[in-house]
Every structure is written in C-alpha cells, then in structure tokens.
PDB file of C-alpha atoms in Angstrom:
ATOM      1  CA  MET A   1     104.160  98.080  54.945  1.00 36.00           C
ATOM      2  CA  THR A   2     103.038 101.306  56.597  1.00 37.00           C
ATOM      3  CA  ILE A   3     103.279 101.770  60.355  1.00 35.00           C
ATOM      4  CA  HIS A   4      99.486 102.042  60.547  1.00 41.00           C
ATOM      5  CA  ARG A   5      99.014  98.731  58.783  1.00 41.00           C
ATOM      6  CA  HIS A   6     101.660  97.146  60.979  1.00 39.00           C
ATOM      7  CA  HIS A   7      99.761  98.239  64.103  1.00 36.00           C
ATOM      8  CA  ILE A   8      96.520  96.789  62.764  1.00 41.00           C
ATOM      9  CA  LEU A   9      98.152  93.450  62.038  1.00 39.00           C
ATOM     10  CA  LEU A  10      99.859  93.368  65.425  1.00 34.00           C
ATOM     11  CA  THR A  11      96.593  94.121  67.230  1.00 34.00           C
ATOM     12  CA  ALA A  12      94.780  91.419  65.267  1.00 39.00           C
ATOM     13  CA  ALA A  13      97.519  88.921  66.137  1.00 37.00           C
ATOM     14  CA  LEU A  14      97.213  89.755  69.816  1.00 37.00           C
ATOM     15  CA  ILE A  15      93.437  89.270  69.719  1.00 42.00           C
ATOM     16  CA  VAL A  16      93.827  85.883  68.026  1.00 44.00           C
ATOM     17  CA  ALA A  17      96.436  84.866  70.614  1.00 41.00           C
ATOM     18  CA  VAL A  18      94.139  85.720  73.496  1.00 43.00           C
ATOM     19  CA  LEU A  19      91.168  83.923  71.967  1.00 45.00           C
ATOM     20  CA  THR A  20      93.153  80.773  71.225  1.00 45.00           C
ATOM     21  CA  THR A  21      95.087  80.601  74.494  1.00 46.00           C
ATOM     22  CA  PRO A  22      94.095  77.496  76.491  1.00 47.00           C
ATOM     23  CA  ALA A  23      91.974  78.301  79.544  1.00 43.00           C
ATOM     24  CA  GLN A  24      94.492  76.729  81.899  1.00 43.00           C
ATOM     25  CA  ALA A  25      97.182  79.194  80.726  1.00 58.00           C
ATOM     26  CA  ARG A  26      95.043  82.192  81.592  1.00 88.00           C
ATOM     27  CA  THR A  27      95.020  83.889  84.972  1.00 93.00           C
ATOM     28  CA  ILE A  28      92.198  85.206  87.115  1.00 96.00           C
ATOM     29  CA  ARG A  29      92.838  88.736  85.882  1.00 95.00           C
ATOM     30  CA  ASP A  30      91.953  87.661  82.324  1.00 95.00           C
ATOM     31  CA  PHE A  31      88.562  86.432  83.487  1.00 96.00           C
ATOM     32  CA  PHE A  32      88.078  89.507  85.679  1.00 97.00           C
ATOM     33  CA  ALA A  33      88.502  91.681  82.588  1.00 94.00           C
ATOM     34  CA  SER A  34      86.360  89.493  80.290  1.00 94.00           C
ATOM     35  CA  GLU A  35      83.389  88.867  82.631  1.00 96.00           C
ATOM     36  CA  PRO A  36      80.369  89.861  80.507  1.00 95.00           C
ATOM     37  CA  GLY A  37      78.203  91.478  83.178  1.00 92.00           C
ATOM     38  CA  HIS A  38      76.612  88.659  85.176  1.00 89.00           C
ATOM     39  CA  ILE A  39      78.670  89.705  88.194  1.00 94.00           C
ATOM     40  CA  PHE A  40      80.080  93.111  87.284  1.00 94.00           C
ATOM     41  CA  ALA A  41      77.010  94.621  85.673  1.00 92.00           C
ATOM     42  CA  LEU A  42      77.845  97.969  87.300  1.00 91.00           C
ATOM     43  CA  LEU A  43      81.600  97.865  86.690  1.00 94.00           C
ATOM     44  CA  PRO A  44      82.539  98.205  82.992  1.00 94.00           C
ATOM     45  CA  SER A  45      85.469  96.225  81.627  1.00 93.00           C
ATOM     46  CA  ASN A  46      87.581  99.342  81.006  1.00 93.00           C
ATOM     47  CA  THR A  47      87.201 100.330  84.690  1.00 94.00           C
ATOM     48  CA  ARG A  48      88.297  96.849  85.729  1.00 95.00           C
ATOM     49  CA  LEU A  49      91.359  97.136  83.499  1.00 95.00           C
ATOM     50  CA  ASP A  50      92.185 100.517  85.053  1.00 94.00           C
ATOM     51  CA  LEU A  51      91.995  98.968  88.540  1.00 95.00           C
ATOM     52  CA  LEU A  52      94.416  96.231  87.439  1.00 95.00           C
ATOM     53  CA  ASP A  53      96.826  98.778  85.950  1.00 95.00           C
ATOM     54  CA  TYR A  54      96.896 100.795  89.161  1.00 94.00           C
ATOM     55  CA  TYR A  55      97.292  97.640  91.242  1.00 95.00           C
ATOM     56  CA  ASP A  56     100.242  96.499  89.112  1.00 93.00           C
ATOM     57  CA  SER A  57     101.895  99.884  89.625  1.00 94.00           C
ATOM     58  CA  GLY A  58     101.632  99.474  93.382  1.00 93.00           C
ATOM     59  CA  GLN A  59      98.601 101.721  93.912  1.00 90.00           C
ATOM     60  CA  ILE A  60      95.340 100.701  95.557  1.00 87.00           C
ATOM     61  CA  VAL A  61      92.818 103.191  94.203  1.00 91.00           C
ATOM     62  CA  GLU A  62      89.051 103.515  94.332  1.00 93.00           C
ATOM     63  CA  ALA A  63      86.997 103.716  91.154  1.00 93.00           C
ATOM     64  CA  GLN A  64      83.300 104.450  90.953  1.00 91.00           C
ATOM     65  CA  ASN A  65      80.897 101.930  89.491  1.00 91.00           C
ATOM     66  CA  ASN A  66      77.796 102.945  87.530  1.00 90.00           C
ATOM     67  CA  LEU A  67      75.864 103.634  90.745  1.00 90.00           C
ATOM     68  CA  GLY A  68      78.578 105.857  92.165  1.00 91.00           C
ATOM     69  CA  ASP A  69      79.793 103.305  94.727  1.00 91.00           C
ATOM     70  CA  ASP A  70      83.532 103.089  95.323  1.00 94.00           C
ATOM     71  CA  THR A  71      85.233  99.855  94.255  1.00 95.00           C
ATOM     72  CA  SER A  72      88.830  98.790  94.849  1.00 95.00           C
ATOM     73  CA  LEU A  73      91.061  95.768  94.412  1.00 96.00           C
ATOM     74  CA  ILE A  74      92.374  94.201  97.611  1.00 96.00           C
ATOM     75  CA  SER A  75      94.689  91.528  96.201  1.00 96.00           C
ATOM     76  CA  VAL A  76      95.434  89.801  92.897  1.00 96.00           C
ATOM     77  CA  SER A  77      97.407  86.634  92.156  1.00 95.00           C
ATOM     78  CA  ASP A  78      97.340  84.220  89.227  1.00 93.00           C
ATOM     79  CA  THR A  79      94.430  82.248  90.704  1.00 95.00           C
ATOM     80  CA  LEU A  80      92.722  84.543  93.248  1.00 97.00           C
ATOM     81  CA  LEU A  81      91.317  88.058  93.113  1.00 97.00           C
ATOM     82  CA  ALA A  82      89.667  89.936  95.983  1.00 97.00           C
ATOM     83  CA  MET A  83      87.961  93.306  95.847  1.00 97.00           C
ATOM     84  CA  ASN A  84      85.522  95.592  97.583  1.00 96.00           C
ATOM     85  CA  THR A  85      82.681  96.177  95.142  1.00 94.00           C
ATOM     86  CA  SER A  86      81.034  98.725  97.446  1.00 92.00           C
ATOM     87  CA  GLU A  87      81.269  99.896 101.049  1.00 90.00           C
ATOM     88  CA  SER A  88      79.195  96.933 102.192  1.00 92.00           C
ATOM     89  CA  LYS A  89      80.088  94.181  99.721  1.00 95.00           C
ATOM     90  CA  MET A  90      83.223  92.135  99.047  1.00 97.00           C
ATOM     91  CA  LEU A  91      83.936  89.711  96.203  1.00 98.00           C
ATOM     92  CA  GLN A  92      86.475  86.950  95.639  1.00 98.00           C
ATOM     93  CA  MET A  93      87.164  85.147  92.360  1.00 98.00           C
ATOM     94  CA  ARG A  94      89.123  81.901  92.351  1.00 97.00           C
ATOM     95  CA  LEU A  95      90.273  79.630  89.538  1.00 96.00           C
ATOM     96  CA  LEU A  96      89.760  75.928  90.259  1.00 96.00           C
ATOM     97  CA  THR A  97      91.592  73.586  87.902  1.00 93.00           C
ATOM     98  CA  ARG A  98      91.902  69.814  87.922  1.00 85.00           C
ATOM     99  CA  GLN A  99      95.341  68.251  87.798  1.00 72.00           C
ATOM    100  CA  GLY A 100      96.746  68.407  84.295  1.00 69.00           C
ATOM    101  CA  GLY A 101      95.113  71.745  83.548  1.00 71.00           C
ATOM    102  CA  ARG A 102      91.690  70.357  82.631  1.00 75.00           C
ATOM    103  CA  ASP A 103      88.171  71.550  83.386  1.00 86.00           C
ATOM    104  CA  THR A 104      88.926  74.989  84.781  1.00 94.00           C
ATOM    105  CA  VAL A 105      86.091  76.456  86.837  1.00 96.00           C
ATOM    106  CA  ILE A 106      85.677  80.021  88.110  1.00 97.00           C
ATOM    107  CA  ALA A 107      84.316  80.229  91.667  1.00 98.00           C
ATOM    108  CA  VAL A 108      82.882  83.551  92.821  1.00 98.00           C
ATOM    109  CA  ILE A 109      82.109  84.395  96.451  1.00 98.00           C
ATOM    110  CA  GLU A 110      80.019  87.512  97.063  1.00 97.00           C
ATOM    111  CA  THR A 111      79.791  88.651 100.682  1.00 98.00           C
ATOM    112  CA  VAL A 112      77.520  91.310 102.132  1.00 96.00           C
ATOM    113  CA  LYS A 113      79.561  92.748 105.005  1.00 89.00           C
ATOM    114  CA  THR A 114      76.926  94.457 107.132  1.00 79.00           C
ATOM    115  CA  PRO A 115      75.426  94.089 109.637  1.00 86.00           C
ATOM    116  CA  VAL A 116      76.665  90.475 109.761  1.00 92.00           C
ATOM    117  CA  PRO A 117      78.681  88.940 106.889  1.00 95.00           C
ATOM    118  CA  ASP A 118      76.672  86.620 104.658  1.00 97.00           C
ATOM    119  CA  SER A 119      77.973  84.950 101.499  1.00 97.00           C
ATOM    120  CA  ARG A 120      76.841  83.154  98.404  1.00 97.00           C
ATOM    121  CA  ILE A 121      79.053  81.172  96.046  1.00 98.00           C
ATOM    122  CA  THR A 122      78.496  80.622  92.330  1.00 97.00           C
ATOM    123  CA  PHE A 123      80.437  78.717  89.683  1.00 98.00           C
ATOM    124  CA  TYR A 124      81.098  79.386  85.991  1.00 97.00           C
ATOM    125  CA  ASP A 125      82.986  77.795  83.138  1.00 96.00           C
ATOM    126  CA  THR A 126      85.665  79.746  81.266  1.00 94.00           C
ATOM    127  CA  GLN A 127      83.016  81.180  78.919  1.00 95.00           C
ATOM    128  CA  TRP A 128      81.164  82.557  81.961  1.00 96.00           C
ATOM    129  CA  ARG A 129      78.296  80.120  81.639  1.00 96.00           C
ATOM    130  CA  PRO A 130      76.720  79.277  85.035  1.00 96.00           C
ATOM    131  CA  LEU A 131      77.436  75.806  86.419  1.00 97.00           C
ATOM    132  CA  PRO A 132      75.528  73.799  89.065  1.00 97.00           C
ATOM    133  CA  ALA A 133      77.123  74.730  92.400  1.00 97.00           C
ATOM    134  CA  SER A 134      76.379  71.308  93.893  1.00 95.00           C
ATOM    135  CA  ARG A 135      78.772  69.736  91.397  1.00 96.00           C
ATOM    136  CA  TYR A 136      81.733  71.501  93.020  1.00 97.00           C
ATOM    137  CA  PHE A 137      80.799  72.411  96.591  1.00 98.00           C
ATOM    138  CA  LYS A 138      78.160  71.523  99.171  1.00 96.00           C
ATOM    139  CA  ALA A 139      77.575  74.834 100.927  1.00 96.00           C
ATOM    140  CA  PRO A 140      77.193  74.421 104.701  1.00 96.00           C
ATOM    141  CA  GLY A 141      74.018  75.142 106.615  1.00 95.00           C
ATOM    142  CA  ILE A 142      73.896  76.070 110.272  1.00 96.00           C
ATOM    143  CA  ASP A 143      73.407  72.371 111.148  1.00 94.00           C
ATOM    144  CA  ASP A 144      76.929  71.636 109.911  1.00 96.00           C
ATOM    145  CA  PHE A 145      78.483  73.763 112.672  1.00 97.00           C
ATOM    146  CA  PHE A 146      77.058  71.622 115.478  1.00 97.00           C
ATOM    147  CA  LEU A 147      79.320  69.151 117.256  1.00 97.00           C
ATOM    148  CA  ARG A 148      78.556  65.512 116.528  1.00 94.00           C
ATOM    149  CA  THR A 149      78.078  64.950 120.247  1.00 96.00           C
ATOM    150  CA  THR A 150      75.116  67.368 120.353  1.00 97.00           C
ATOM    151  CA  PRO A 151      71.874  65.473 120.972  1.00 96.00           C
ATOM    152  CA  ARG A 152      69.575  65.625 117.992  1.00 95.00           C
ATOM    153  CA  ALA A 153      66.688  67.091 120.012  1.00 97.00           C
ATOM    154  CA  THR A 154      68.950  69.876 121.335  1.00 96.00           C
ATOM    155  CA  ARG A 155      70.191  70.719 117.862  1.00 96.00           C
ATOM    156  CA  GLN A 156      66.665  70.826 116.439  1.00 95.00           C
ATOM    157  CA  GLU A 157      65.430  73.037 119.274  1.00 96.00           C
ATOM    158  CA  LEU A 158      68.271  75.505 118.835  1.00 96.00           C
ATOM    159  CA  VAL A 159      67.889  75.661 115.059  1.00 95.00           C
ATOM    160  CA  ARG A 160      64.148  76.294 115.384  1.00 94.00           C
ATOM    161  CA  SER A 161      64.883  79.270 117.639  1.00 93.00           C
ATOM    162  CA  LEU A 162      66.904  81.021 114.928  1.00 92.00           C
ATOM    163  CA  PRO A 163      65.114  83.639 112.793  1.00 86.00           C
ATOM    164  CA  PHE A 164      67.775  83.098 110.098  1.00 86.00           C
ATOM    165  CA  ALA A 165      71.396  82.013 109.815  1.00 86.00           C
ATOM    166  CA  LEU A 166      74.155  84.022 108.163  1.00 93.00           C
ATOM    167  CA  ILE A 167      77.274  82.201 106.959  1.00 97.00           C
ATOM    168  CA  GLU A 168      80.414  83.849 105.608  1.00 98.00           C
ATOM    169  CA  LEU A 169      82.590  82.054 103.046  1.00 98.00           C
ATOM    170  CA  GLN A 170      86.151  83.081 102.309  1.00 98.00           C
ATOM    171  CA  PHE A 171      89.031  81.702 100.260  1.00 98.00           C
ATOM    172  CA  GLU A 172      92.135  81.670 102.430  1.00 96.00           C
ATOM    173  CA  GLY A 173      95.708  80.648 101.773  1.00 90.00           C
ATOM    174  CA  LYS A 174      96.714  78.532  98.808  1.00 87.00           C
ATOM    175  CA  ASP A 175      94.024  75.860  98.806  1.00 94.00           C
ATOM    176  CA  ARG A 176      91.487  76.503 101.550  1.00 97.00           C
ATOM    177  CA  LEU A 177      87.960  77.833 101.953  1.00 98.00           C
ATOM    178  CA  THR A 178      86.679  78.721 105.420  1.00 98.00           C
ATOM    179  CA  ALA A 179      83.025  79.035 106.453  1.00 98.00           C
ATOM    180  CA  ARG A 180      82.053  80.986 109.575  1.00 97.00           C
ATOM    181  CA  HIS A 181      78.646  81.465 111.137  1.00 96.00           C
ATOM    182  CA  GLY A 182      77.669  84.881 112.507  1.00 94.00           C
ATOM    183  CA  LEU A 183      75.509  83.836 115.459  1.00 95.00           C
ATOM    184  CA  GLU A 184      77.581  85.624 118.080  1.00 94.00           C
ATOM    185  CA  LYS A 185      77.253  88.890 116.176  1.00 91.00           C
ATOM    186  CA  PHE A 186      73.475  89.012 115.873  1.00 89.00           C
ATOM    187  CA  LEU A 187      72.252  87.023 118.882  1.00 94.00           C
ATOM    188  CA  SER A 188      72.216  88.458 122.376  1.00 94.00           C
ATOM    189  CA  LYS A 189      74.924  87.237 124.738  1.00 95.00           C
ATOM    190  CA  GLU A 190      72.337  85.180 126.632  1.00 96.00           C
ATOM    191  CA  GLU A 191      70.893  83.622 123.459  1.00 95.00           C
ATOM    192  CA  PHE A 192      74.302  82.785 122.019  1.00 96.00           C
ATOM    193  CA  GLY A 193      75.271  81.199 125.340  1.00 97.00           C
ATOM    194  CA  LYS A 194      72.790  78.422 124.549  1.00 96.00           C
ATOM    195  CA  PHE A 195      74.539  77.681 121.238  1.00 97.00           C
ATOM    196  CA  ARG A 196      78.195  78.091 122.205  1.00 96.00           C
ATOM    197  CA  PRO A 197      78.763  74.698 123.954  1.00 97.00           C
ATOM    198  CA  HIS A 198      77.380  72.813 120.969  1.00 97.00           C
ATOM    199  CA  MET A 199      79.050  74.519 117.992  1.00 97.00           C
ATOM    200  CA  VAL A 200      82.345  75.175 116.281  1.00 97.00           C
ATOM    201  CA  ASP A 201      83.069  78.709 115.083  1.00 96.00           C
ATOM    202  CA  SER A 202      84.273  77.714 111.618  1.00 97.00           C
ATOM    203  CA  LEU A 203      84.501  74.907 109.084  1.00 98.00           C
ATOM    204  CA  VAL A 204      87.533  74.351 106.867  1.00 98.00           C
ATOM    205  CA  TYR A 205      87.320  73.042 103.310  1.00 98.00           C
ATOM    206  CA  GLN A 206      90.123  71.900 101.039  1.00 97.00           C
ATOM    207  CA  ILE A 207      90.377  72.839  97.382  1.00 96.00           C
ATOM    208  CA  ASN A 208      91.226  69.708  95.402  1.00 94.00           C
ATOM    209  CA  GLY A 209      91.333  70.421  91.686  1.00 94.00           C
ATOM    210  CA  ASN A 210      87.982  71.994  90.857  1.00 95.00           C
ATOM    211  CA  LYS A 211      86.204  70.485  93.890  1.00 96.00           C
ATOM    212  CA  ILE A 212      85.869  71.987  97.371  1.00 98.00           C
ATOM    213  CA  LYS A 213      85.484  69.349 100.090  1.00 97.00           C
ATOM    214  CA  PRO A 214      85.623  69.271 103.895  1.00 96.00           C
ATOM    215  CA  ALA A 215      89.241  69.144 105.057  1.00 93.00           C
ATOM    216  CA  GLY A 216      90.343  65.603 105.735  1.00 77.00           C
ATOM    217  CA  GLN A 217      88.096  63.993 103.128  1.00 64.00           C
TER     218      GLN A 217
END
C-alpha cells in the first residue's frame, strides 16, 4: 500500500466516523463547523474552523466575515459556544439533550447589542432543520416581567405607553437562561419611574433536558 493510498483510506475512515457518530456524542463545536449557512451565511466553515483552532491554542483572534465585519469566539465548551459575529451582534449556541442522550436540539440566541440589547431564539435538530420554538421555550413578553400584585389596569396602561419592548436572552451557567428587559436603557428616568415599582429586572429559566422552563416549575 502506498502512503498516498493510505492517506486516502484514513481520510475516508474519518469521514465515515464523523457521519455515523451519534448526535449525543458530538459537541457544540461540531455543529458550529457543520452549520450549512442558515445562521452563518457570511462566515464560511473554514473560517469557523480557523477560529476554533486559534481558540484551542489559547488565542482569541478576530476574523473577517464576507462583509468585512470582525468576528471572534468568546467561549467554547462541549455544550455552549458564544461569539461576537460583528461589532453590534452576539450569538450563543447551546446543545439541549434529554436524559439518556435522546432528542438533541440546538438552541441559537442572536442578540443585537446596540442601542439596547434585543434577542431572538431559534431551535434546530442535529441536521440543522428548523424546529418550532414553542415546543421548547415560551419566550417572555414584557407582560411577564410585571409583579403578580400589579393591578391589571395599571399593567395594561403601562404596556400601552411603550413604543416597543426589547428583551435580551442569555444562556448563563450550566443550566440557566436569563431574560432581561431593557426599559431602563431606552426610557427616560421619569418614564421608567412609572414602571420600576411594578416590575422585576430579569426572569430566570431552567434548562431541563431539551426544554427551557421558568425556574421552579
């Protein structure tokens, strides 16, 4: 067997191993590299692999996407990846897996960071096919931040006074997602003073398998 033929066979074996590896044995970095362009349309797979290589060597570097924006990895573990995809946008990818390694789901939070952080969350299977978000997480609206003791008429009046509501989502720690509203950042001090007595600043959700539910439920 020639060396060249040996290399071809070895490469083929590695490809087969990757394709046949159960989803639960794969890490978030595998899905980061294989994402077909729904999320990273401007960041080719080879650039993503370069970012991982630099990160593994202890270097946080910036790479340009196809629009010339700088992108960089913030942190990478087996289940969670965080990166800046541009100066004004951050992304988190999280693997959600039911007990026993079944039904792995990829959750992606994209957050626009300016002027006030605002997030959206989407879900995919391990083949990067979109999944109904409501099956895994009920995203909060501004109503959810009001205290239960707030009179209904007061809550309705305050909500009607808002031009829009921006809510930031972020995976934190081992098994938590936190939602924060940005009212204090875009309302005047006087306007926010009307909301402050009736609201909490954040909501905490617990990751349980591939579901994300309010903490305590």
